[in-house]
Amino acid sequence: MPSRPPHPDTPVILREAAGRLDAPTRRLFLRRAAGLGTLTLLAGCDVVDGTSAERALDAMSDFNDRVQAWLFGPGRLAREYQASEITRPFPFNAFYRRGGSPEVDPGGFTLEVAGRVQEAPPWTLDRLRALPRVSQITRHICIEGWSAIGHWEGARFSDFLDRIGADARARYVTFRCADNYVTSIDMATARHPQTQLTFWFDGATLPRDYGFPMKLRVPTKLGFKNPKHIVAIEVGDEFTGGYWETYGYNWFSGL
Amino acid sequence: MSTALIEIPARHRPAIHPLTVRVTHWINALAMTVMIMSGLAIHNAYPILPVAIPDALTLGGWLGGATRWHFAAMWLLAGNGLVYLAYGIVSGRFRRKLLPITPRAVLADLRDALSGRLGHADLSVYNAVQRLLYLGVILAGLLAVLSGLAIWKPVQLGGLTALMGDFDNARLVHFAAMAAIVTFLLVHVAMALLVPRSLKAMVVGR
């Protein structure tokens, strides 16, 4: 009887199994699998009416996406803190253990840009780092419940979107990462003044464990909506979801 | 003259608990159970307590599943809670049933309760200890919802989060409010089982 919560590696195992399925089937498979712990609790030992409970929870999560988009204030700022309040050491968090972060060679690196954007020059790291620089000391809040104050520097993401001629009417911006992590955010959040394409952390080049060569810092969303090791950015209208979102984390996850 | 002549038959007497109170009570019982159990599962992802809450008391199976339950049931809890509060205030029920509460009366009734001398002959009148507990749990519920909003939306509702002493502190307040509600529930359920008529009254009204 699977009454224990899934093993910490369950997402990895399930993801590998799901890799062989086509996209819609995979989404369903992962949702159902992620809900198994729930089902056994509701139905004792039998997985009886689980799928309808999962469907109801899916519907509520979609409803919560809409409520949060409505609640989101494009000009409402996350609180900024003093340098003396910075959390050191800053916690490491990923879907793998410390040491598993990808190694990205900065030399030949160019950021891939795709979707509803105009022609763009090759975005090498030097060119990206030459964008007007902004800085923030904000609180990173993890869905697990912990939080930490960090210092991030980089380009205002809306600046970058303007440089690549991104269609501001597109609905989503998707981020693909060197560790195969994926997440996507709404255009309103992408254009928020504090949403930052980050190249420096705590006064130094963004370290490997914290997202080298670049991460997206979104102080108006939970930590898992702040992708690290970004290698491709895509602007479009098609909903692309994300890694944790596939297992059931709420997509919008706004703060 | 016998008093039996003027006694109104039970079915014609006003209900001890009107329908609105009974319906909102049981919806709240369901929503609160889901919120507490899924909340304990979320707590376990980064515990405040030195030990994790046993899995048997949690709902959702893992963090993602638990957040799905928590963010779904919160609408039921808050919507139902608003109906209950509006009814209690507008109908005057809160004022009639829960007030006044004096420290002297609470102490006297507590003494009687602990020595087994506190009667429950008339379920429609709350003693001072009941009044204090019921008012207290309403306030704890309000605090749980407000601190929950402060954790859920620390940017959009930044003022509320600041009022709670910022994010980490709001999370402690949220946990404390939950603990207060659970403590109330232990007493509340024990008392309902000791006086089964009170349980029946919350189901059929009298």
Short mmCIF file of N, CA, C and O in Angstrom, two decimals, chain A residues 5-6 34 38 41-42 54 57-58 60 63-64 67-68 71-73 76-79 81 139 141 143-147 219 244 247-249 254-255, chain B residues 37 42-43 45-46 55-56 58-69 71-75 151-158 166-168 171:
data_model
loop_
_atom_site.label_atom_id
_atom_site.label_comp_id
_atom_site.label_asym_id
_atom_site.label_seq_id
_atom_site.Cartn_x
_atom_site.Cartn_y
_atom_site.Cartn_z
N PRO A 5 4.70 9.28 1.16
CA PRO A 5 4.83 10.18 0.02
C PRO A 5 5.89 9.62 -0.93
O PRO A 5 6.69 8.79 -0.52
N PRO A 6 5.89 10.06 -2.19
CA PRO A 6 6.83 9.51 -3.13
C PRO A 6 8.27 9.70 -2.65
O PRO A 6 8.57 10.63 -1.93
N ALA A 34 1.69 11.79 -9.88
CA ALA A 34 1.98 12.69 -8.77
C ALA A 34 0.85 12.67 -7.75
O ALA A 34 1.05 12.93 -6.58
N THR A 38 -2.10 11.24 -2.82
CA THR A 38 -3.39 11.83 -2.48
C THR A 38 -4.50 10.79 -2.50
O THR A 38 -5.31 10.69 -1.59
N LEU A 41 -4.86 8.27 0.32
CA LEU A 41 -5.38 8.87 1.54
C LEU A 41 -6.89 9.02 1.47
O LEU A 41 -7.59 8.79 2.44
N LEU A 42 -7.36 9.45 0.32
CA LEU A 42 -8.79 9.69 0.17
C LEU A 42 -9.58 8.40 0.18
O LEU A 42 -10.68 8.31 0.69
N GLU A 54 -8.43 14.48 -9.07
CA GLU A 54 -7.31 15.15 -9.73
C GLU A 54 -7.80 16.16 -10.76
O GLU A 54 -7.23 17.22 -10.92
N LEU A 57 -8.89 19.21 -8.96
CA LEU A 57 -7.73 19.99 -8.51
C LEU A 57 -7.06 20.70 -9.68
O LEU A 57 -6.58 21.83 -9.54
N ASP A 58 -7.03 20.05 -10.84
CA ASP A 58 -6.52 20.71 -12.07
C ASP A 58 -7.33 21.96 -12.36
O ASP A 58 -6.78 23.02 -12.64
N MET A 60 -9.15 23.74 -10.34
CA MET A 60 -8.91 24.78 -9.33
C MET A 60 -7.58 25.47 -9.57
O MET A 60 -7.44 26.68 -9.36
N PHE A 63 -8.06 27.86 -12.32
CA PHE A 63 -8.80 29.00 -11.78
C PHE A 63 -7.85 29.91 -11.01
O PHE A 63 -7.89 31.14 -11.15
N ASN A 64 -6.96 29.31 -10.21
CA ASN A 64 -6.00 30.11 -9.44
C ASN A 64 -5.04 30.87 -10.35
O ASN A 64 -4.60 31.97 -9.99
N VAL A 67 -7.04 33.96 -11.34
CA VAL A 67 -7.18 34.90 -10.22
C VAL A 67 -5.87 35.66 -9.99
O VAL A 67 -5.86 36.88 -9.80
N GLN A 68 -4.75 34.94 -10.05
CA GLN A 68 -3.46 35.57 -9.78
C GLN A 68 -3.06 36.55 -10.87
O GLN A 68 -2.46 37.59 -10.60
N LEU A 71 -4.96 39.56 -10.11
CA LEU A 71 -4.47 40.22 -8.89
C LEU A 71 -3.12 40.91 -9.12
O LEU A 71 -2.75 41.83 -8.39
N PHE A 72 -2.38 40.45 -10.15
CA PHE A 72 -1.02 40.95 -10.38
C PHE A 72 -1.01 42.43 -10.75
O PHE A 72 -1.66 42.84 -11.71
N GLY A 73 -0.27 43.22 -10.00
CA GLY A 73 -0.12 44.64 -10.30
C GLY A 73 1.16 44.87 -11.07
O GLY A 73 2.24 44.65 -10.51
N ARG A 76 3.41 47.03 -9.13
CA ARG A 76 3.58 46.77 -7.69
C ARG A 76 4.92 46.08 -7.47
O ARG A 76 5.20 45.06 -8.08
N LEU A 77 5.75 46.67 -6.60
CA LEU A 77 7.13 46.19 -6.45
C LEU A 77 7.31 45.28 -5.25
O LEU A 77 6.70 45.49 -4.20
N ALA A 78 8.17 44.29 -5.43
CA ALA A 78 8.59 43.46 -4.30
C ALA A 78 9.47 44.32 -3.40
O ALA A 78 10.20 45.19 -3.88
N ARG A 79 9.40 44.07 -2.11
CA ARG A 79 10.19 44.85 -1.15
C ARG A 79 11.69 44.67 -1.42
O ARG A 79 12.14 43.57 -1.71
N TYR A 81 15.62 45.14 0.14
CA TYR A 81 16.24 45.07 1.46
C TYR A 81 17.60 45.77 1.46
O TYR A 81 18.15 46.11 0.41
N ARG A 139 13.78 39.30 -1.67
CA ARG A 139 13.60 38.02 -0.98
C ARG A 139 13.16 36.95 -1.98
O ARG A 139 12.17 37.10 -2.69
N ILE A 141 11.59 33.45 -2.39
CA ILE A 141 10.69 32.62 -1.57
C ILE A 141 10.45 31.29 -2.27
O ILE A 141 9.99 31.25 -3.41
N ILE A 143 8.71 27.51 -2.68
CA ILE A 143 7.42 26.85 -2.43
C ILE A 143 7.51 25.95 -1.19
O ILE A 143 6.51 25.69 -0.53
N GLU A 144 8.74 25.51 -0.85
CA GLU A 144 8.92 24.65 0.33
C GLU A 144 8.67 25.41 1.64
O GLU A 144 8.45 24.79 2.67
N GLY A 145 8.73 26.74 1.57
CA GLY A 145 8.45 27.52 2.77
C GLY A 145 9.63 28.35 3.26
O GLY A 145 9.45 29.28 4.04
N TRP A 146 10.85 28.02 2.80
CA TRP A 146 12.00 28.84 3.25
C TRP A 146 12.13 30.07 2.35
O TRP A 146 11.58 30.10 1.24
N SER A 147 12.84 31.05 2.86
CA SER A 147 13.10 32.23 2.05
C SER A 147 14.50 32.73 2.35
O SER A 147 15.06 32.41 3.40
N PRO A 219 11.23 38.48 -8.65
CA PRO A 219 10.87 38.59 -7.23
C PRO A 219 9.36 38.57 -6.98
O PRO A 219 8.94 38.54 -5.84
N TRP A 244 8.32 21.59 -13.00
CA TRP A 244 7.55 21.30 -11.77
C TRP A 244 6.05 21.43 -12.01
O TRP A 244 5.24 20.77 -11.35
N TYR A 247 4.23 18.34 -12.71
CA TYR A 247 3.91 17.47 -11.57
C TYR A 247 2.80 18.05 -10.69
O TYR A 247 2.38 17.41 -9.73
N GLY A 248 2.37 19.27 -10.99
CA GLY A 248 1.25 19.80 -10.22
C GLY A 248 1.49 21.11 -9.50
O GLY A 248 0.57 21.66 -8.92
N TYR A 249 2.74 21.65 -9.50
CA TYR A 249 2.92 22.99 -8.93
C TYR A 249 2.07 23.95 -9.76
O TYR A 249 2.00 23.84 -10.97
N GLY A 254 2.41 33.30 -8.43
CA GLY A 254 2.79 34.68 -8.16
C GLY A 254 2.87 34.95 -6.66
O GLY A 254 2.28 34.24 -5.86
N LEU A 255 3.64 35.98 -6.31
CA LEU A 255 3.76 36.33 -4.90
C LEU A 255 2.98 37.62 -4.62
O LEU A 255 2.62 38.33 -5.54
N MET B 37 -4.68 19.34 7.12
CA MET B 37 -3.89 18.16 6.71
C MET B 37 -2.94 18.49 5.54
O MET B 37 -1.78 18.08 5.55
N ILE B 42 2.62 20.54 3.68
CA ILE B 42 3.46 21.65 3.20
C ILE B 42 4.51 21.99 4.25
O ILE B 42 5.68 22.19 3.94
N HIS B 43 4.07 22.01 5.52
CA HIS B 43 4.99 22.28 6.64
C HIS B 43 6.18 21.33 6.61
O HIS B 43 7.33 21.72 6.84
N ALA B 45 7.78 20.08 4.23
CA ALA B 45 8.80 20.36 3.21
C ALA B 45 9.92 21.23 3.79
O ALA B 45 11.05 21.22 3.31
N TYR B 46 9.59 22.01 4.82
CA TYR B 46 10.58 22.86 5.50
C TYR B 46 10.04 23.11 6.90
O TYR B 46 9.44 24.14 7.18
N ASP B 55 3.00 11.18 8.33
CA ASP B 55 2.32 11.19 7.03
C ASP B 55 0.82 10.93 7.16
O ASP B 55 0.03 11.44 6.37
N ALA B 56 0.45 10.11 8.15
CA ALA B 56 -0.97 9.75 8.30
C ALA B 56 -1.84 10.97 8.57
O ALA B 56 -3.04 10.95 8.31
N THR B 58 -1.31 13.90 7.16
CA THR B 58 -1.17 14.87 6.07
C THR B 58 -2.02 14.46 4.87
O THR B 58 -2.50 13.33 4.78
N LEU B 59 -2.19 15.41 3.96
CA LEU B 59 -2.97 15.17 2.75
C LEU B 59 -2.21 15.70 1.54
O LEU B 59 -1.61 16.78 1.59
N GLY B 60 -2.21 14.93 0.48
CA GLY B 60 -1.58 15.40 -0.75
C GLY B 60 -0.43 14.53 -1.22
O GLY B 60 -0.06 14.58 -2.37
N GLY B 61 0.13 13.74 -0.27
CA GLY B 61 1.17 12.79 -0.65
C GLY B 61 2.55 13.40 -0.75
O GLY B 61 3.52 12.84 -0.28
N TRP B 62 2.67 14.55 -1.38
CA TRP B 62 3.96 15.25 -1.48
C TRP B 62 3.66 16.74 -1.60
O TRP B 62 2.49 17.15 -1.67
N LEU B 63 4.71 17.57 -1.59
CA LEU B 63 4.52 19.02 -1.55
C LEU B 63 3.58 19.53 -2.65
O LEU B 63 2.66 20.31 -2.38
N GLY B 64 3.82 19.09 -3.89
CA GLY B 64 2.99 19.58 -5.01
C GLY B 64 1.52 19.20 -4.84
O GLY B 64 0.63 20.03 -5.03
N GLY B 65 1.28 17.94 -4.46
CA GLY B 65 -0.10 17.50 -4.25
C GLY B 65 -0.75 18.26 -3.11
O GLY B 65 -1.92 18.67 -3.18
N ALA B 66 0.02 18.50 -2.04
CA ALA B 66 -0.51 19.20 -0.87
C ALA B 66 -0.87 20.64 -1.21
O ALA B 66 -1.92 21.15 -0.79
N THR B 67 -0.01 21.32 -2.01
CA THR B 67 -0.33 22.71 -2.38
C THR B 67 -1.60 22.75 -3.24
O THR B 67 -2.39 23.69 -3.14
N ARG B 68 -1.79 21.72 -4.08
CA ARG B 68 -3.00 21.70 -4.90
C ARG B 68 -4.26 21.63 -4.03
O ARG B 68 -5.23 22.36 -4.26
N TRP B 69 -4.25 20.78 -3.00
CA TRP B 69 -5.38 20.70 -2.07
C TRP B 69 -5.55 22.00 -1.30
O TRP B 69 -6.65 22.51 -1.12
N PHE B 71 -4.57 25.13 -1.99
CA PHE B 71 -5.01 26.28 -2.79
C PHE B 71 -6.39 26.06 -3.41
O PHE B 71 -6.95 26.98 -4.00
N ALA B 72 -6.92 24.86 -3.33
CA ALA B 72 -8.31 24.62 -3.77
C ALA B 72 -9.25 24.82 -2.59
O ALA B 72 -10.23 25.58 -2.67
N ALA B 73 -8.92 24.19 -1.44
CA ALA B 73 -9.82 24.25 -0.28
C ALA B 73 -9.86 25.64 0.35
O ALA B 73 -10.81 25.97 1.05
N MET B 74 -8.85 26.47 0.07
CA MET B 74 -8.84 27.81 0.68
C MET B 74 -10.06 28.62 0.23
O MET B 74 -10.58 29.42 1.00
N TRP B 75 -10.52 28.38 -1.01
CA TRP B 75 -11.69 29.12 -1.50
C TRP B 75 -12.95 28.68 -0.75
O TRP B 75 -13.80 29.50 -0.41
N ILE B 151 1.30 35.08 3.28
CA ILE B 151 2.30 34.15 2.75
C ILE B 151 2.10 33.93 1.25
O ILE B 151 3.04 33.83 0.48
N TRP B 152 0.82 33.85 0.86
CA TRP B 152 0.47 33.55 -0.54
C TRP B 152 0.84 34.71 -1.46
O TRP B 152 1.31 34.53 -2.56
N LYS B 153 0.62 35.95 -0.97
CA LYS B 153 0.80 37.13 -1.82
C LYS B 153 1.64 38.21 -1.13
O LYS B 153 1.16 39.32 -0.91
N PRO B 154 2.90 37.90 -0.78
CA PRO B 154 3.72 38.88 -0.05
C PRO B 154 4.09 40.12 -0.87
O PRO B 154 4.57 41.10 -0.29
N VAL B 155 3.88 40.08 -2.20
CA VAL B 155 4.12 41.29 -3.00
C VAL B 155 2.80 42.03 -3.24
O VAL B 155 2.67 43.20 -2.90
N GLN B 156 1.81 41.32 -3.78
CA GLN B 156 0.53 41.97 -4.10
C GLN B 156 -0.15 42.48 -2.84
O GLN B 156 -0.84 43.50 -2.86
N LEU B 157 -0.01 41.76 -1.72
CA LEU B 157 -0.59 42.19 -0.44
C LEU B 157 0.56 42.51 0.53
O LEU B 157 0.55 42.09 1.69
N GLY B 158 1.55 43.26 0.01
CA GLY B 158 2.77 43.54 0.78
C GLY B 158 2.50 44.20 2.14
O GLY B 158 3.20 43.94 3.11
N ASP B 166 6.86 40.55 8.09
CA ASP B 166 7.52 40.01 6.89
C ASP B 166 7.27 38.49 6.73
O ASP B 166 6.64 37.85 7.58
N PHE B 167 7.78 37.94 5.62
CA PHE B 167 7.37 36.61 5.17
C PHE B 167 7.59 35.51 6.21
O PHE B 167 6.67 34.76 6.55
N ASP B 168 8.83 35.41 6.70
CA ASP B 168 9.15 34.29 7.62
C ASP B 168 8.27 34.33 8.87
O ASP B 168 7.83 33.29 9.36
N ARG B 171 4.71 33.25 8.25
CA ARG B 171 4.62 31.80 8.21
C ARG B 171 4.48 31.24 9.64
O ARG B 171 3.73 30.29 9.88
#
